[in-house]
Amino acid sequence: MTLTAPQSTISDLLTHQRDFFATGKPRDLGFRLDALNQLRAAIVEYQADIIAAVRQDLGRPEFEGYFEVGVISELDYVIKHLHKWAKRRKASLPLSQWPSSAWVQPEPLGVALIIGPWNYPFQLIISPLIGAIAAGNCAMLKPSELAPATSGVLADLVKSTFDPGHVALVEGGVDVAQALLAEPFDHIFFTGGERVGKIVMQAAAQHLTPVTLELGGKSPCIVDTDINLEVAVKRIVWGKFLNAGQTCIAPDYVLVHEAVKPALVKALQQRLKDCYGDHPAQSPDYARIVNDRQFERLISLLDYGTVLAGGTYDRGDRYIAPTLLDDVAWYHPVMQEEIFGPILPILTYQELSDAIAAINQRPKPLALYLFSHDQQVQKTVLDQTSAGSVCLNDTIFQVSAWDLPFGGVGHSGMGAYHGKYSFDTFSNLKSVMKRPSWLDIDWRYPPYQGKVKQFRQFIGLS
Ligand code: NAD
């Protein structure tokens, strides 16, 4: 079912999903696998529509459109491993607990609400949905209204694939999101910005609903001296400028050792030409800014610093050239907020400790990138900074390893997902202990007189 809905319709829909959940169907392993396979088939069927929709919403090149469809690789991974994850997980017990047995029994939470952003508008709804279904839940989806074409494709896909009691989609903007948030869901999975993340968490608190918040922030990219410059530059440019910089884990800014800066800048300038030509506005491989509001915000960030490449824009086309910015200070607006667009400030450091201190003075980032082959440098950065994820000598790729949790820390979010981490996020990991009755020693029961010494020994005191 899909609808743009007032509160009463949303309440009815939730009741319908609760009733469906109560039938026990969604938690049946065969049903879950069938649903995941149907979802896979639907994505394959809709792939051209998905790619066309993200082109319409974001001017996304076809190649980058496939990042959305690529969510099927996660689906395949989940389908392959679900049997194992859904099983009881045996827990070990100390000898003193003999003859008990214990295990963790994953169980679904109920009905999950999944709210998505506009930048990867298909993938960031479907990827959490995979986890919700795999764990045996029902799900209600609310894609971003700021990617309307993709929202429409998602609505069609969901309608044609799922029983609305199992998975339903509600289209709409802030009012619809707030109507949904007023309901007592069993889990809320939110991907978006920090400001709305706080609103979601406040709403969830009213019902004590657990939340996963996948937020953003400024992800630094440290470039040290021991690097393969050519490869590093290719990877930085790709990670920063794909989807015109509108990627939550894009390198937000470069923090380069001052000895390397001149060579890095030259190589970055050349690389931009290699990728997007002399006129990136005409490149078929370069996306556009999602809407006028984001466009104006980004343009205002260009008021400070020196442009080393790009810096031009076209309002009518919502085009901003891939831009390198020099002479930027931490107090400039471009360094005060998540950029989320095709502007790459280049800052320098003399000592690695200075770069680390600069990062640690700011909110913990969603991702941190380090280009260095020096293992001591790698260890120092890993040990002395905190981030949701780190990729050494590349960008973005950590997000495609289904065995790695994906999430933020501190202001960049809470909770994580992907692969088994999604399964666990959408599960209650229920602890079970089983005790036989044939043995029942009296040591714990009142009257306690004469039992304290024995109990002290039992808990490890002499
Ligand atoms: P956003 O927070 O503005 O919107 C996200 C969703 O929240 C949308 O569906 C929107 O309808 C809803 N929403 C907006 N205002 C609301 C309100 N007042 N009350 C309730 N719901 C509301 O985020 P966005 O602009 O769509 O996405 C950009 C942000 O998302 C960036 O900060 C980016 O870093 C982050 N992001 C994070 C990840 C991640 O995986 N961690 C992925 C993509 C984007």
Short mmCIF file of C-alpha atoms and ligand atoms in Angstrom, two decimals:
data_model
loop_
_atom_site.label_atom_id
_atom_site.label_comp_id
_atom_site.label_asym_id
_atom_site.label_seq_id
_atom_site.Cartn_x
_atom_site.Cartn_y
_atom_site.Cartn_z
CA MET A 1 0.00 0.00 0.00
CA THR A 2 1.18 3.51 -0.68
CA LEU A 3 -0.54 6.72 0.21
CA THR A 4 -0.11 10.31 1.11
CA ALA A 5 -1.93 10.22 4.33
CA PRO A 6 -3.56 12.04 7.22
CA GLN A 7 -2.98 10.83 10.78
CA SER A 8 -6.06 8.58 10.92
CA THR A 9 -4.99 6.74 7.77
CA ILE A 10 -1.52 6.25 9.19
CA SER A 11 -2.98 4.93 12.46
CA ASP A 12 -5.20 2.52 10.51
CA LEU A 13 -2.27 1.35 8.45
CA LEU A 14 -0.19 0.74 11.56
CA THR A 15 -3.05 -1.22 13.11
CA HIS A 16 -3.26 -3.28 9.94
CA GLN A 17 0.48 -3.99 10.10
CA ARG A 18 0.27 -4.91 13.79
CA ASP A 19 -2.53 -7.36 12.95
CA PHE A 20 -0.43 -8.82 10.17
CA PHE A 21 2.56 -9.14 12.47
CA ALA A 22 0.37 -10.90 15.02
CA THR A 23 -0.44 -13.62 12.48
CA GLY A 24 3.19 -14.74 12.87
CA LYS A 25 3.73 -14.78 9.10
CA PRO A 26 6.53 -12.18 8.89
CA ARG A 27 8.66 -14.11 11.38
CA ASP A 28 8.41 -17.38 9.48
CA LEU A 29 11.82 -17.93 7.94
CA GLY A 30 10.43 -19.19 4.63
CA PHE A 31 8.17 -16.14 4.38
CA ARG A 32 11.13 -13.81 5.04
CA LEU A 33 13.24 -15.47 2.36
CA ASP A 34 10.36 -15.36 -0.11
CA ALA A 35 9.85 -11.66 0.60
CA LEU A 36 13.56 -10.93 0.13
CA ASN A 37 13.62 -12.86 -3.13
CA GLN A 38 10.52 -11.00 -4.33
CA LEU A 39 12.22 -7.73 -3.44
CA ARG A 40 15.26 -8.77 -5.45
CA ALA A 41 13.13 -9.64 -8.47
CA ALA A 42 11.31 -6.31 -8.19
CA ILE A 43 14.56 -4.33 -8.08
CA VAL A 44 15.78 -6.15 -11.18
CA GLU A 45 12.45 -5.43 -12.87
CA TYR A 46 12.46 -1.75 -11.89
CA GLN A 47 16.17 -1.08 -12.50
CA ALA A 48 15.63 1.16 -15.54
CA ASP A 49 12.97 3.15 -13.66
CA ILE A 50 15.24 3.55 -10.66
CA ILE A 51 18.11 4.82 -12.78
CA ALA A 52 15.80 7.19 -14.67
CA ALA A 53 14.35 8.46 -11.40
CA VAL A 54 17.70 9.33 -9.82
CA ARG A 55 18.66 10.99 -13.07
CA GLN A 56 15.51 13.08 -12.84
CA ASP A 57 15.98 13.88 -9.14
CA LEU A 58 19.73 14.42 -9.09
CA GLY A 59 20.98 14.47 -12.67
CA ARG A 60 22.74 11.26 -11.74
CA PRO A 61 24.80 9.61 -14.51
CA GLU A 62 23.68 6.08 -15.37
CA PHE A 63 26.83 4.54 -13.85
CA GLU A 64 26.16 6.23 -10.51
CA GLY A 65 22.49 5.31 -10.82
CA TYR A 66 23.58 1.71 -10.43
CA PHE A 67 24.78 2.50 -6.89
CA GLU A 68 21.08 2.42 -6.02
CA VAL A 69 20.39 -0.85 -7.81
CA GLY A 70 23.59 -2.23 -6.26
CA VAL A 71 21.64 -2.81 -3.07
CA ILE A 72 20.85 -6.23 -4.55
CA SER A 73 24.38 -7.32 -3.66
CA GLU A 74 23.44 -6.78 0.00
CA LEU A 75 20.20 -8.66 -0.60
CA ASP A 76 22.12 -11.64 -1.99
CA TYR A 77 24.45 -11.59 0.99
CA VAL A 78 21.55 -11.50 3.42
CA ILE A 79 19.59 -14.22 1.62
CA LYS A 80 22.69 -16.42 1.73
CA HIS A 81 23.35 -15.99 5.45
CA LEU A 82 19.89 -15.54 6.92
CA HIS A 83 19.47 -19.16 8.02
CA LYS A 84 22.58 -18.87 10.15
CA TRP A 85 21.76 -15.46 11.68
CA ALA A 86 18.21 -16.42 12.58
CA LYS A 87 19.34 -19.47 14.56
CA ARG A 88 19.71 -19.58 18.30
CA ARG A 89 23.19 -18.46 19.31
CA LYS A 90 24.54 -20.71 22.03
CA ALA A 91 25.99 -18.87 25.03
CA SER A 92 28.76 -20.31 27.15
CA LEU A 93 28.25 -20.57 30.88
CA PRO A 94 30.64 -20.86 33.81
CA LEU A 95 30.95 -24.26 35.46
CA SER A 96 29.10 -22.88 38.48
CA GLN A 97 25.94 -22.62 36.32
CA TRP A 98 26.03 -26.32 35.46
CA PRO A 99 23.70 -28.02 34.46
CA SER A 100 22.01 -25.04 32.80
CA SER A 101 22.07 -24.13 29.14
CA ALA A 102 21.72 -20.67 27.60
CA TRP A 103 21.31 -19.06 24.24
CA VAL A 104 20.42 -15.87 22.45
CA GLN A 105 17.23 -16.17 20.45
CA PRO A 106 16.76 -13.37 17.92
CA GLU A 107 13.14 -12.27 17.60
CA PRO A 108 11.55 -9.53 15.49
CA LEU A 109 10.65 -6.23 17.10
CA GLY A 110 7.27 -5.72 15.38
CA VAL A 111 6.61 -2.84 13.02
CA ALA A 112 9.56 -0.68 12.03
CA LEU A 113 9.42 2.83 10.61
CA ILE A 114 12.12 3.66 8.05
CA ILE A 115 12.60 7.29 7.04
CA GLY A 116 15.01 8.07 4.20
CA PRO A 117 16.96 11.03 2.78
CA TRP A 118 17.14 12.32 -0.80
CA ASN A 119 20.78 11.76 -1.71
CA TYR A 120 20.69 7.96 -2.27
CA PRO A 121 16.92 7.92 -2.16
CA PHE A 122 16.31 4.33 -3.23
CA GLN A 123 19.19 2.52 -1.61
CA LEU A 124 18.78 4.19 1.77
CA ILE A 125 15.17 3.03 2.03
CA ILE A 126 15.75 -0.48 0.65
CA SER A 127 18.93 -1.34 2.55
CA PRO A 128 17.33 -0.93 6.00
CA LEU A 129 14.17 -2.60 4.68
CA ILE A 130 16.24 -5.69 3.88
CA GLY A 131 17.29 -5.85 7.54
CA ALA A 132 13.76 -5.28 8.79
CA ILE A 133 12.32 -8.08 6.64
CA ALA A 134 15.22 -10.44 7.32
CA ALA A 135 14.69 -10.05 11.06
CA GLY A 136 10.97 -10.87 10.66
CA ASN A 137 9.38 -7.44 11.03
CA CYS A 138 6.72 -5.48 9.23
CA ALA A 139 7.86 -2.12 7.90
CA MET A 140 6.48 1.27 7.04
CA LEU A 141 8.59 3.35 4.67
CA LYS A 142 8.78 7.11 4.22
CA PRO A 143 11.11 8.13 1.40
CA SER A 144 12.27 11.70 0.95
CA GLU A 145 9.89 14.11 -0.72
CA LEU A 146 12.93 15.93 -2.11
CA ALA A 147 13.61 13.08 -4.55
CA PRO A 148 10.03 12.83 -5.85
CA ALA A 149 10.71 10.70 -8.92
CA THR A 150 12.47 8.04 -6.85
CA SER A 151 9.78 8.26 -4.19
CA GLY A 152 7.24 7.45 -6.92
CA VAL A 153 9.21 4.45 -8.18
CA LEU A 154 9.63 3.16 -4.63
CA ALA A 155 5.89 3.54 -4.09
CA ASP A 156 5.10 1.50 -7.21
CA LEU A 157 7.67 -1.15 -6.39
CA VAL A 158 6.42 -1.60 -2.84
CA LYS A 159 2.79 -1.69 -3.92
CA SER A 160 3.43 -4.33 -6.55
CA THR A 161 5.66 -6.49 -4.36
CA PHE A 162 4.35 -6.65 -0.81
CA ASP A 163 1.20 -7.24 1.15
CA PRO A 164 0.57 -3.81 2.75
CA GLY A 165 0.29 -5.51 6.11
CA HIS A 166 3.90 -6.53 5.70
CA VAL A 167 5.51 -3.54 3.96
CA ALA A 168 3.77 -0.25 3.21
CA LEU A 169 5.05 3.04 1.91
CA VAL A 170 3.78 6.48 2.75
CA GLU A 171 4.80 9.34 0.49
CA GLY A 172 5.02 12.89 1.69
CA GLY A 173 7.03 15.62 3.39
CA VAL A 174 7.61 16.89 6.87
CA ASP A 175 3.93 16.74 7.88
CA VAL A 176 3.67 13.09 6.91
CA ALA A 177 6.98 12.31 8.65
CA GLN A 178 5.68 13.94 11.80
CA ALA A 179 2.36 12.11 11.61
CA LEU A 180 4.30 8.86 11.37
CA LEU A 181 6.59 9.82 14.23
CA ALA A 182 3.56 10.40 16.46
CA GLU A 183 2.74 6.67 16.24
CA PRO A 184 4.13 4.00 18.57
CA PHE A 185 6.41 2.03 16.24
CA ASP A 186 8.67 -0.70 17.58
CA HIS A 187 11.77 0.73 15.97
CA ILE A 188 12.59 3.88 14.04
CA PHE A 189 15.38 3.77 11.52
CA PHE A 190 16.20 7.28 10.36
CA THR A 191 18.72 8.43 7.77
CA GLY A 192 19.14 12.16 7.41
CA GLY A 193 20.67 15.23 8.97
CA GLU A 194 21.54 15.97 12.57
CA ARG A 195 18.79 18.57 13.03
CA VAL A 196 15.99 16.22 12.02
CA GLY A 197 17.72 13.37 13.86
CA LYS A 198 17.08 15.27 17.11
CA ILE A 199 13.39 15.71 16.19
CA VAL A 200 13.11 11.99 15.47
CA MET A 201 14.73 11.06 18.75
CA GLN A 202 12.46 13.39 20.70
CA ALA A 203 9.38 11.92 19.05
CA ALA A 204 10.62 8.39 19.68
CA ALA A 205 11.14 9.19 23.36
CA GLN A 206 7.39 9.74 23.77
CA HIS A 207 6.84 6.01 23.12
CA LEU A 208 10.25 4.80 24.30
CA THR A 209 10.78 3.58 20.76
CA PRO A 210 14.38 2.57 20.05
CA VAL A 211 16.07 4.49 17.25
CA THR A 212 18.85 4.02 14.78
CA LEU A 213 20.09 7.38 13.57
CA GLU A 214 22.23 7.41 10.45
CA LEU A 215 23.36 11.03 10.31
CA GLY A 216 26.08 13.00 8.58
CA GLY A 217 28.85 15.40 9.47
CA LYS A 218 32.25 16.50 8.24
CA SER A 219 34.32 13.49 7.21
CA PRO A 220 38.01 14.39 7.08
CA CYS A 221 40.48 13.06 4.56
CA ILE A 222 44.05 13.12 5.87
CA VAL A 223 46.77 12.95 3.22
CA ASP A 224 50.17 12.21 4.69
CA THR A 225 53.56 12.02 2.99
CA ASP A 226 53.95 8.28 2.31
CA ILE A 227 51.39 7.90 -0.47
CA ASN A 228 50.92 6.88 -4.07
CA LEU A 229 49.89 10.35 -5.18
CA GLU A 230 48.31 9.34 -8.45
CA VAL A 231 46.10 6.67 -6.93
CA ALA A 232 45.25 8.78 -3.89
CA VAL A 233 44.09 11.65 -6.06
CA LYS A 234 41.95 9.37 -8.24
CA ARG A 235 40.24 7.98 -5.16
CA ILE A 236 39.72 11.33 -3.46
CA VAL A 237 38.22 12.94 -6.56
CA TRP A 238 35.92 9.99 -7.16
CA GLY A 239 34.73 9.81 -3.53
CA LYS A 240 34.19 13.55 -3.30
CA PHE A 241 32.57 14.37 -6.60
CA LEU A 242 30.36 11.37 -7.34
CA ASN A 243 26.73 12.41 -7.01
CA ALA A 244 28.13 15.99 -7.04
CA GLY A 245 29.44 15.60 -3.51
CA GLN A 246 26.03 14.71 -2.09
CA THR A 247 27.23 11.56 -0.35
CA CYS A 248 27.08 11.26 3.43
CA ILE A 249 30.52 9.62 3.61
CA ALA A 250 32.19 11.78 0.95
CA PRO A 251 35.47 13.30 2.11
CA ASP A 252 34.26 16.67 3.38
CA TYR A 253 37.69 18.30 3.36
CA VAL A 254 41.31 17.36 2.80
CA LEU A 255 43.87 17.78 5.55
CA VAL A 256 47.20 17.40 3.79
CA HIS A 257 50.76 17.46 5.08
CA GLU A 258 52.15 20.80 3.94
CA ALA A 259 55.10 19.15 2.16
CA VAL A 260 52.69 17.29 -0.12
CA LYS A 261 50.21 20.08 -0.75
CA PRO A 262 51.68 21.61 -3.95
CA ALA A 263 51.89 18.23 -5.68
CA LEU A 264 48.46 17.21 -4.41
CA VAL A 265 46.79 20.39 -5.64
CA LYS A 266 48.36 20.06 -9.07
CA ALA A 267 47.31 16.42 -9.31
CA LEU A 268 43.77 17.18 -8.12
CA GLN A 269 43.38 19.93 -10.71
CA GLN A 270 44.58 17.62 -13.46
CA ARG A 271 42.40 14.77 -12.23
CA LEU A 272 39.26 16.90 -12.35
CA LYS A 273 40.02 17.63 -15.99
CA ASP A 274 40.66 13.95 -16.71
CA CYS A 275 37.31 12.98 -15.18
CA TYR A 276 35.01 15.80 -16.21
CA GLY A 277 36.85 17.60 -19.04
CA ASP A 278 37.39 21.33 -19.38
CA HIS A 279 33.67 21.97 -19.11
CA PRO A 280 32.23 19.73 -16.37
CA ALA A 281 28.78 21.23 -17.02
CA GLN A 282 28.81 19.32 -20.29
CA SER A 283 30.11 16.11 -18.82
CA PRO A 284 27.60 13.24 -18.92
CA ASP A 285 29.29 11.91 -15.77
CA TYR A 286 28.57 14.73 -13.37
CA ALA A 287 25.39 15.11 -11.29
CA ARG A 288 23.42 18.19 -10.25
CA ILE A 289 22.41 19.71 -6.91
CA VAL A 290 19.12 18.35 -5.64
CA ASN A 291 17.18 21.60 -5.20
CA ASP A 292 17.41 25.39 -5.10
CA ARG A 293 17.77 25.53 -1.32
CA GLN A 294 20.80 23.26 -1.31
CA PHE A 295 22.19 25.11 -4.33
CA GLU A 296 22.00 28.52 -2.62
CA ARG A 297 23.49 27.11 0.58
CA LEU A 298 26.44 25.69 -1.33
CA ILE A 299 27.04 28.83 -3.37
CA SER A 300 27.22 30.87 -0.18
CA LEU A 301 30.05 28.63 1.02
CA LEU A 302 32.16 29.90 -1.87
CA ASP A 303 32.32 33.41 -0.39
CA TYR A 304 35.50 32.57 1.50
CA GLY A 305 38.82 31.09 0.41
CA THR A 306 40.65 30.96 -2.91
CA VAL A 307 39.28 28.87 -5.75
CA LEU A 308 41.92 26.48 -7.14
CA ALA A 309 39.58 24.77 -9.58
CA GLY A 310 35.91 25.17 -10.47
CA GLY A 311 34.06 27.78 -8.48
CA THR A 312 31.59 28.41 -11.32
CA TYR A 313 27.91 27.57 -11.26
CA ASP A 314 24.64 27.79 -13.17
CA ARG A 315 21.54 28.46 -11.13
CA GLY A 316 19.08 27.41 -13.84
CA ASP A 317 20.74 24.00 -14.14
CA ARG A 318 21.59 23.69 -10.42
CA TYR A 319 25.13 22.99 -11.55
CA ILE A 320 28.14 23.71 -9.40
CA ALA A 321 31.53 22.90 -10.91
CA PRO A 322 33.75 20.50 -9.00
CA THR A 323 35.57 23.00 -6.82
CA LEU A 324 38.84 23.01 -4.91
CA LEU A 325 39.16 25.69 -2.23
CA ASP A 326 42.37 26.98 -0.69
CA ASP A 327 43.03 29.51 2.10
CA VAL A 328 40.15 28.23 4.15
CA ALA A 329 40.06 28.68 7.92
CA TRP A 330 38.24 26.52 10.42
CA TYR A 331 35.97 29.43 11.32
CA HIS A 332 34.77 29.94 7.74
CA PRO A 333 31.20 28.75 7.06
CA VAL A 334 32.49 26.01 4.74
CA MET A 335 34.28 24.43 7.71
CA GLN A 336 31.44 25.00 10.17
CA GLU A 337 28.86 22.72 8.55
CA GLU A 338 28.71 19.51 6.54
CA ILE A 339 29.37 20.62 2.94
CA PHE A 340 27.34 17.90 1.18
CA GLY A 341 28.20 19.24 -2.26
CA PRO A 342 31.05 19.47 -4.79
CA ILE A 343 33.33 21.79 -2.82
CA LEU A 344 36.59 20.43 -1.45
CA PRO A 345 38.52 22.67 0.96
CA ILE A 346 42.20 21.88 1.29
CA LEU A 347 43.76 22.52 4.68
CA THR A 348 47.28 21.67 5.78
CA TYR A 349 49.15 20.40 8.82
CA GLN A 350 52.81 20.20 9.79
CA GLU A 351 52.66 17.48 12.44
CA LEU A 352 50.25 14.54 12.37
CA SER A 353 49.37 15.36 15.97
CA ASP A 354 48.04 18.75 14.78
CA ALA A 355 45.77 17.07 12.23
CA ILE A 356 44.51 14.66 14.88
CA ALA A 357 43.92 17.49 17.36
CA ALA A 358 41.95 19.45 14.74
CA ILE A 359 39.72 16.44 14.08
CA ASN A 360 39.26 15.67 17.75
CA GLN A 361 38.17 19.23 18.55
CA ARG A 362 35.11 18.67 16.36
CA PRO A 363 32.15 16.28 16.47
CA LYS A 364 33.04 12.69 15.70
CA PRO A 365 32.76 12.14 11.94
CA LEU A 366 30.75 9.53 10.09
CA ALA A 367 33.83 8.51 8.10
CA LEU A 368 37.52 9.25 8.27
CA TYR A 369 39.96 8.72 5.44
CA LEU A 370 43.71 8.43 5.73
CA PHE A 371 46.09 8.22 2.82
CA SER A 372 49.40 6.87 4.11
CA HIS A 373 51.28 3.62 3.68
CA ASP A 374 53.18 4.23 6.91
CA GLN A 375 51.83 1.68 9.36
CA GLN A 376 52.80 3.77 12.37
CA VAL A 377 50.83 6.71 10.97
CA GLN A 378 47.87 4.41 10.31
CA LYS A 379 48.01 3.06 13.86
CA THR A 380 48.31 6.52 15.40
CA VAL A 381 45.31 7.84 13.49
CA LEU A 382 43.23 4.73 14.23
CA ASP A 383 44.14 4.81 17.94
CA GLN A 384 43.78 8.53 18.49
CA THR A 385 40.65 9.48 16.56
CA SER A 386 37.05 8.30 16.61
CA ALA A 387 34.74 7.90 13.60
CA GLY A 388 31.86 5.70 12.46
CA SER A 389 34.13 4.10 9.87
CA VAL A 390 37.63 4.47 8.52
CA CYS A 391 39.04 3.67 5.13
CA LEU A 392 42.80 3.58 4.73
CA ASN A 393 44.12 4.65 1.31
CA ASP A 394 40.71 4.88 -0.34
CA THR A 395 37.33 6.53 0.03
CA ILE A 396 33.73 5.23 0.24
CA PHE A 397 34.62 1.55 -0.19
CA GLN A 398 34.12 0.64 3.47
CA VAL A 399 30.39 1.06 2.88
CA SER A 400 30.23 -1.88 0.50
CA ALA A 401 31.70 -4.49 2.85
CA TRP A 402 28.57 -6.18 4.15
CA ASP A 403 30.45 -7.68 7.07
CA LEU A 404 31.33 -4.23 8.41
CA PRO A 405 28.82 -2.29 10.51
CA PHE A 406 27.83 1.01 8.93
CA GLY A 407 26.87 3.84 11.24
CA GLY A 408 28.05 6.92 13.02
CA VAL A 409 29.26 7.79 16.48
CA GLY A 410 28.37 10.82 18.58
CA HIS A 411 26.85 13.50 16.37
CA SER A 412 27.21 11.36 13.24
CA GLY A 413 24.66 8.88 14.53
CA MET A 414 23.85 5.93 16.73
CA GLY A 415 23.41 2.29 15.91
CA ALA A 416 24.65 0.56 12.79
CA TYR A 417 23.46 -1.66 9.98
CA HIS A 418 24.38 -3.67 6.87
CA GLY A 419 24.44 -7.43 6.61
CA LYS A 420 24.20 -9.15 9.96
CA TYR A 421 24.35 -5.80 11.76
CA SER A 422 21.05 -4.90 10.09
CA PHE A 423 19.58 -8.20 11.18
CA ASP A 424 20.64 -7.52 14.76
CA THR A 425 19.47 -3.90 14.65
CA PHE A 426 15.96 -5.00 13.75
CA SER A 427 15.95 -7.89 16.24
CA ASN A 428 15.50 -8.23 19.93
CA LEU A 429 18.38 -10.46 20.94
CA LYS A 430 16.44 -12.31 23.57
CA SER A 431 18.45 -14.04 26.28
CA VAL A 432 17.21 -17.45 27.27
CA MET A 433 18.41 -19.64 30.10
CA LYS A 434 17.13 -23.14 30.64
CA ARG A 435 17.49 -24.79 34.05
CA PRO A 436 16.68 -28.39 34.82
CA SER A 437 14.68 -29.30 37.92
CA TRP A 438 16.40 -32.52 38.81
CA LEU A 439 19.14 -30.65 40.68
CA ASP A 440 18.22 -27.91 43.17
CA ILE A 441 20.88 -26.99 45.70
CA ASP A 442 19.72 -25.03 48.72
CA TRP A 443 22.50 -22.42 48.89
CA ARG A 444 20.46 -19.42 47.61
CA TYR A 445 17.25 -19.79 49.59
CA PRO A 446 16.41 -18.20 52.96
CA PRO A 447 17.07 -18.70 55.75
CA TYR A 448 20.54 -17.42 54.79
CA GLN A 449 22.17 -18.17 58.10
CA GLY A 450 25.46 -20.02 57.55
CA LYS A 451 25.40 -19.48 53.77
CA VAL A 452 27.26 -16.15 53.42
CA LYS A 453 30.75 -17.67 53.38
CA GLN A 454 29.83 -20.12 50.67
CA PHE A 455 28.18 -17.36 48.61
CA ARG A 456 31.25 -15.14 48.98
CA GLN A 457 33.33 -17.95 47.54
CA PHE A 458 30.79 -18.47 44.78
CA ILE A 459 31.10 -14.85 43.58
CA GLY A 460 34.88 -14.95 43.68
CA LEU A 461 35.70 -13.44 47.09
CA SER A 462 37.98 -15.31 49.43
P1 NAD B 1 16.82 15.49 6.33
O1 NAD B 1 17.18 15.22 7.75
O2 NAD B 1 16.48 16.88 5.94
O3 NAD B 1 15.56 14.59 5.87
C1 NAD B 1 15.51 13.20 6.04
C2 NAD B 1 14.08 12.75 6.16
O4 NAD B 1 13.49 13.39 7.28
C3 NAD B 1 13.20 13.07 4.96
O5 NAD B 1 12.43 11.91 4.66
C4 NAD B 1 12.32 14.21 5.44
O6 NAD B 1 11.01 14.16 4.89
C5 NAD B 1 12.24 13.97 6.93
N1 NAD B 1 12.09 15.23 7.66
C6 NAD B 1 12.55 16.45 7.31
N2 NAD B 1 12.22 17.36 8.23
C7 NAD B 1 11.53 16.72 9.18
C8 NAD B 1 10.92 17.11 10.41
N3 NAD B 1 10.94 18.39 10.81
N4 NAD B 1 10.31 16.18 11.14
C9 NAD B 1 10.28 14.88 10.74
N5 NAD B 1 10.84 14.46 9.60
C10 NAD B 1 11.45 15.36 8.82
O7 NAD B 1 18.04 14.91 5.50
P2 NAD B 1 18.29 15.03 3.96
O8 NAD B 1 18.49 16.47 3.64
O9 NAD B 1 17.28 14.27 3.21
O10 NAD B 1 19.69 14.25 3.82
C11 NAD B 1 20.90 14.87 4.03
C12 NAD B 1 21.52 14.50 5.34
O11 NAD B 1 21.44 13.09 5.53
C13 NAD B 1 22.99 14.82 5.40
O12 NAD B 1 23.30 15.33 6.67
C14 NAD B 1 23.66 13.49 5.19
O13 NAD B 1 24.96 13.38 5.71
C15 NAD B 1 22.71 12.58 5.87
N6 NAD B 1 22.85 11.23 5.36
C16 NAD B 1 23.33 10.27 6.17
C17 NAD B 1 23.52 9.00 5.68
C18 NAD B 1 24.05 7.89 6.53
O14 NAD B 1 23.97 6.76 6.09
N7 NAD B 1 24.58 8.16 7.71
C19 NAD B 1 23.17 8.71 4.37
C20 NAD B 1 22.66 9.72 3.58
C21 NAD B 1 22.49 10.98 4.08
#
